[in-house]
Coordinates of N, CA and C in Angstrom, one line a residue:
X1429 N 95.6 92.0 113.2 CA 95.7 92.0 111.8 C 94.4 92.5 111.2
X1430 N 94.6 93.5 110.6 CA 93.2 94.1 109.7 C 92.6 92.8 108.9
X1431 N 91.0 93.1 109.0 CA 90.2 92.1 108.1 C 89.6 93.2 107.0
X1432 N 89.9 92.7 105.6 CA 89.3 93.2 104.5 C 88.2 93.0 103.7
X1433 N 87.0 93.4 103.3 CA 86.1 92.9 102.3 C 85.9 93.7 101.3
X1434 N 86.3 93.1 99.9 CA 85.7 93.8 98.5 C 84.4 93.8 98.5
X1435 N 84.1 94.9 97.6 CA 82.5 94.5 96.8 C 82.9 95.4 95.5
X1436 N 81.9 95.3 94.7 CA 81.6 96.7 93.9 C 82.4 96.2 92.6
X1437 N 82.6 94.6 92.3 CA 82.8 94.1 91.0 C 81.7 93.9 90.0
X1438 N 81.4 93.1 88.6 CA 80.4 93.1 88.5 C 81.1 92.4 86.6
X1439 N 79.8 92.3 85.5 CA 80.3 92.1 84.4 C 79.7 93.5 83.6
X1440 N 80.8 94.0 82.7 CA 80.2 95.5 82.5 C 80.8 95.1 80.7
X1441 N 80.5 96.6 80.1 CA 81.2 96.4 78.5 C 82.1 96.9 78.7
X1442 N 82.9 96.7 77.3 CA 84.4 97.9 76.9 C 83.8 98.9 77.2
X1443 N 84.8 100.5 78.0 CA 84.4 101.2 78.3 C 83.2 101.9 79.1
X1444 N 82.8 101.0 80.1 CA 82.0 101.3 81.2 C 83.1 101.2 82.4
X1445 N 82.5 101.5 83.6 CA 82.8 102.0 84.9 C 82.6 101.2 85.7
X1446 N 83.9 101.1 86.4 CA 82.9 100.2 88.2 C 83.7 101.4 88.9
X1447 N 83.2 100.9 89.9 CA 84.1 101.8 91.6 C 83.9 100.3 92.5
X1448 N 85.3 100.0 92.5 CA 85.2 99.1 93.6 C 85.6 99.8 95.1
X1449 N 85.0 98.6 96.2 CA 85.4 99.4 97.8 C 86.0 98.1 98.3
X1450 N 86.4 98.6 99.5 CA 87.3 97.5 100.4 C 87.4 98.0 101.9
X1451 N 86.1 97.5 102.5 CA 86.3 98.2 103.9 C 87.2 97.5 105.0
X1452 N 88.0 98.1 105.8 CA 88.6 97.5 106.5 C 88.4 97.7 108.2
X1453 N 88.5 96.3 108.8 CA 87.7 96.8 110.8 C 89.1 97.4 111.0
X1454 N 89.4 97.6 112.4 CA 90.0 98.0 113.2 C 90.3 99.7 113.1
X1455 N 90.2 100.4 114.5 CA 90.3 101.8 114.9 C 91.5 102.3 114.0
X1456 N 92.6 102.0 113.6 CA 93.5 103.1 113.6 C 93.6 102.7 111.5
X1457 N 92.7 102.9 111.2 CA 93.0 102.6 109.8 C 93.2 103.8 108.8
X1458 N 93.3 104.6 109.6 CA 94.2 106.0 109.2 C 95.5 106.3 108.7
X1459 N 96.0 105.2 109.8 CA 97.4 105.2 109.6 C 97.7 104.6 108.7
X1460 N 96.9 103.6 108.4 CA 97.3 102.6 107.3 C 97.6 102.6 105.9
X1461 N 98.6 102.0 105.1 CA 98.8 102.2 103.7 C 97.9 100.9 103.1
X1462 N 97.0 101.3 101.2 CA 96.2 100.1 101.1 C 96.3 100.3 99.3
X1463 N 96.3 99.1 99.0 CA 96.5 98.9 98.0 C 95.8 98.2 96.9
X1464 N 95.2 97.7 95.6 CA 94.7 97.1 94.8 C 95.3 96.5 93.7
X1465 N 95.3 94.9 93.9 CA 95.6 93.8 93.3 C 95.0 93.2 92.0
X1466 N 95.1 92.9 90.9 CA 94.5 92.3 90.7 C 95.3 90.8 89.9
X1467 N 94.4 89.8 89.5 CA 94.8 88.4 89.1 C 94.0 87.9 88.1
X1468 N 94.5 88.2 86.7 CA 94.0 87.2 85.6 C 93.9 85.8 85.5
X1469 N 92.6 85.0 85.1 CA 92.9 83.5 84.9 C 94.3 83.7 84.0
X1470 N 95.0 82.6 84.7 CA 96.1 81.7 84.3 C 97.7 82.7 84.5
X1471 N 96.9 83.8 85.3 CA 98.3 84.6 85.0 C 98.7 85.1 87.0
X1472 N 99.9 85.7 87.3 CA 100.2 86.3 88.5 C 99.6 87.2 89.5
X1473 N 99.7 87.3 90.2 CA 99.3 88.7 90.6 C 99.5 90.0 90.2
X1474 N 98.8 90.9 90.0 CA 99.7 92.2 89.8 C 99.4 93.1 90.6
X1475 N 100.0 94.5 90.8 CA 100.0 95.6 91.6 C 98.7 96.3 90.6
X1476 N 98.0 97.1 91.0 CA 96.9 97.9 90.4 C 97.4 99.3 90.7
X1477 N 97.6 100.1 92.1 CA 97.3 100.7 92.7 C 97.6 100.6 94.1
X1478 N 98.3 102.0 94.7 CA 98.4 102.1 96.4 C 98.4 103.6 96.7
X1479 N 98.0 103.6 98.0 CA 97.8 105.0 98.7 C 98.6 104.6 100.1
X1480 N 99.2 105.7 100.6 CA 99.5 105.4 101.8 C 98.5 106.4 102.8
X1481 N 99.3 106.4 103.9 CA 98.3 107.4 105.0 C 98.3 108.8 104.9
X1482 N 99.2 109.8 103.8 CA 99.2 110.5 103.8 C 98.9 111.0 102.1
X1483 N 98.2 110.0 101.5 CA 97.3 110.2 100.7 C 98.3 110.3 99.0
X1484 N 99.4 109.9 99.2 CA 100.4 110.0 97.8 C 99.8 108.3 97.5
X1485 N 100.2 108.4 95.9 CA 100.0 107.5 95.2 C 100.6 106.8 94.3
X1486 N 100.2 105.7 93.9 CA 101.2 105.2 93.0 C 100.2 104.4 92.1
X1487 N 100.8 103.8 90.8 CA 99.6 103.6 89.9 C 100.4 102.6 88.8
X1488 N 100.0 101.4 88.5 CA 100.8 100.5 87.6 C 100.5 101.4 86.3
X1489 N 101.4 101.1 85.1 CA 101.3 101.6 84.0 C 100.3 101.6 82.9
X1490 N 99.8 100.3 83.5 CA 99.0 100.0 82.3 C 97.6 100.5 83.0
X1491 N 97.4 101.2 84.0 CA 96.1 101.7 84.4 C 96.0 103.0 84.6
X1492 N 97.1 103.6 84.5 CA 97.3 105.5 84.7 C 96.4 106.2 83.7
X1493 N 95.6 106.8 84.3 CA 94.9 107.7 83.7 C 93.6 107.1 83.3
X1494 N 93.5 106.0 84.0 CA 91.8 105.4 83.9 C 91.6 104.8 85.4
X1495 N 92.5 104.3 86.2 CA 92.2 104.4 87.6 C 92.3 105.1 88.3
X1496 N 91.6 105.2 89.8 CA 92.0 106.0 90.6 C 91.6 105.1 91.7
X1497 N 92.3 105.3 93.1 CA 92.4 104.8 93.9 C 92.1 106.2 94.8
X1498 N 91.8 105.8 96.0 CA 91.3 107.4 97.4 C 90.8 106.4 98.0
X1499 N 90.7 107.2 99.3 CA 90.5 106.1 100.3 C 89.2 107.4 101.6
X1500 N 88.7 106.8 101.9 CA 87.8 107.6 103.1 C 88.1 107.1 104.8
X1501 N 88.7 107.6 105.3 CA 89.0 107.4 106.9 C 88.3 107.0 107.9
X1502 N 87.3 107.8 107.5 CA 85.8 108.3 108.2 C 85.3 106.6 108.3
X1503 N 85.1 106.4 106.9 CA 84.2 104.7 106.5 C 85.0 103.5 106.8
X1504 N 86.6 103.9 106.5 CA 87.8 102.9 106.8 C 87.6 101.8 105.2
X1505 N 87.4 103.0 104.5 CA 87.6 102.3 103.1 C 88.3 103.1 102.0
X1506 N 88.5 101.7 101.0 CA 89.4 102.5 100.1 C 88.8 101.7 98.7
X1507 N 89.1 103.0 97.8 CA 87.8 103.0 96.7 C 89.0 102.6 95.3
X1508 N 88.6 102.3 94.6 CA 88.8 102.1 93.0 C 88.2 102.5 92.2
X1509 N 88.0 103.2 91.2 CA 87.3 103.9 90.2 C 87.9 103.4 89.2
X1510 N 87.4 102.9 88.3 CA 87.9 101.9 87.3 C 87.0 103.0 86.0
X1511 N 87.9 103.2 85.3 CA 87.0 104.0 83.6 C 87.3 103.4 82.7
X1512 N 87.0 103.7 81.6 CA 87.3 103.1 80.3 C 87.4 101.4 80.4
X1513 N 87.0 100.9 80.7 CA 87.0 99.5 80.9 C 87.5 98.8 80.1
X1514 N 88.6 98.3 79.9 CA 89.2 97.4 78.5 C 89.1 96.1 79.1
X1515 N 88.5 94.9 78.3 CA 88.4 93.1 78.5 C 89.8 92.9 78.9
X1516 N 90.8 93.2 78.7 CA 92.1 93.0 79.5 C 92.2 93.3 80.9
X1517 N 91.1 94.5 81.3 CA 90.9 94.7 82.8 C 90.4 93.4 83.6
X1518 N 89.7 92.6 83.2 CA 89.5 91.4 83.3 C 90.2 90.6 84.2
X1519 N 89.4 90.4 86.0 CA 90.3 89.8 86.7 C 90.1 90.0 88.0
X1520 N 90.4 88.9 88.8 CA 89.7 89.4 90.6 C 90.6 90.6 91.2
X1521 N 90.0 91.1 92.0 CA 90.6 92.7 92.1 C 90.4 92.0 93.9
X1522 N 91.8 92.2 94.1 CA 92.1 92.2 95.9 C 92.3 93.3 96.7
X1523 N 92.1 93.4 97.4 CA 92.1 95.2 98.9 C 93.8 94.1 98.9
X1524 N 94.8 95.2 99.6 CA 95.4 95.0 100.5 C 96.0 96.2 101.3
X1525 N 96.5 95.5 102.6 CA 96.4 96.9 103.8 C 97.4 96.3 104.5
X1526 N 98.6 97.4 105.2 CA 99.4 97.2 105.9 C 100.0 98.5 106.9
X1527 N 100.5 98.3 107.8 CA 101.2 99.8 108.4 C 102.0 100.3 107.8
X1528 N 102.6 99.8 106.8 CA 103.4 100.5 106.2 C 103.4 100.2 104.8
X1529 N 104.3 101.0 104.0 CA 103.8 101.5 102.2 C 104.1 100.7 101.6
X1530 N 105.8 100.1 101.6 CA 106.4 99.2 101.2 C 105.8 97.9 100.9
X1531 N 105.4 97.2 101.9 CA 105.0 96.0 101.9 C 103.4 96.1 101.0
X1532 N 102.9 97.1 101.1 CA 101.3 97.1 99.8 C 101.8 97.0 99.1
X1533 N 103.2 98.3 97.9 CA 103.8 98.1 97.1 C 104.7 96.6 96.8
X1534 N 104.8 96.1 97.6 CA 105.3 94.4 97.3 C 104.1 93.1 97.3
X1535 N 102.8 93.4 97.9 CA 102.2 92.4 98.1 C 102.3 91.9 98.9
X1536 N 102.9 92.5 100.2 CA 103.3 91.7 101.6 C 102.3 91.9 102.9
X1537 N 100.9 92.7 102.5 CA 100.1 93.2 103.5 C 98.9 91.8 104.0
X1538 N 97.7 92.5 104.5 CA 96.8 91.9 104.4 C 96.0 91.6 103.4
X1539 N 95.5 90.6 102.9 CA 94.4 90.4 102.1 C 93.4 90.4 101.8
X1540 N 92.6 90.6 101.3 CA 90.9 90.7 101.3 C 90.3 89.3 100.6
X1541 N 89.5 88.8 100.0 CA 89.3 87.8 99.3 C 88.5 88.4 97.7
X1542 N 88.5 89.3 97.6 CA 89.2 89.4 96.3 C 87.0 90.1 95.7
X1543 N 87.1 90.6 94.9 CA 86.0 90.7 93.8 C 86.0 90.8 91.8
X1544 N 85.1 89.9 91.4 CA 85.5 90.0 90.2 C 84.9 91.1 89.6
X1545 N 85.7 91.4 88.8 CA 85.6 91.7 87.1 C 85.9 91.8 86.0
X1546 N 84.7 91.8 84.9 CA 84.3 90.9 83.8 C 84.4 92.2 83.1
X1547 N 85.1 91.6 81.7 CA 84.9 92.9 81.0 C 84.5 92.9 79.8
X1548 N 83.1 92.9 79.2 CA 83.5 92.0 78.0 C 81.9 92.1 77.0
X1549 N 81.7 92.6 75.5 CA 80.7 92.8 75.1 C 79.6 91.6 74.9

């Protein structure tokens, strides 16, 4: 089972930037599809963002065109680029990683333990 670690959260204003990471161990993490979660106090989980192994993407609605997700092979990490920062963005941001696409897109992968971010003047 792949092990995941975030970093790269932090407390920023409306409209600033993070880039979160999420490196993952094991050799074949090429193959792997990985995804970004995140979880508001008092609220669900939600989908953010997924890549699979051959680099197509998918992107929840409410973050198209201010996130970006990409992933590096090489490092066995996968990146978030977070822009325009709105206080609704607000919320721990989880890696997840699986062999296959489906299960990121459902929330059925591995987990990471999560990094916050604060969004807020």
């Amino acid at each position: 089972q792949v092990q995941l670690v975030e970093s790269g959260g932090g407390l920023v204003q409306p409209g600033a930037s993070l880039r979160l990471s999420c490196v993952a161990s094991g050799s074949i993490f090429s193959r792997y599809s990985l995804g970004w979660y995140r979880q508001a106090p008092g609220k669900q989980r939600e989908f953010v963002a997924g890549i699979n192994s051959g680099g197509h993407t998918n992107y929840a609605e409410s973050v198209k065109g201010r996130f970006t997700i990409s992933r590096d092979n090489a490092k066995r990490t996968v990146y978030l680029q977070l822009n325009s920062l709105k206080p609704e963005d607000t919320a721990v941001y989880y890696c997840n990683a699986d062999i296959n696409y489906l299960p990121v897109l459902r929330g059925g992968g591995s987990w990471g333990q999560g990094t916050q971010v604060t969004v807020s003047s």
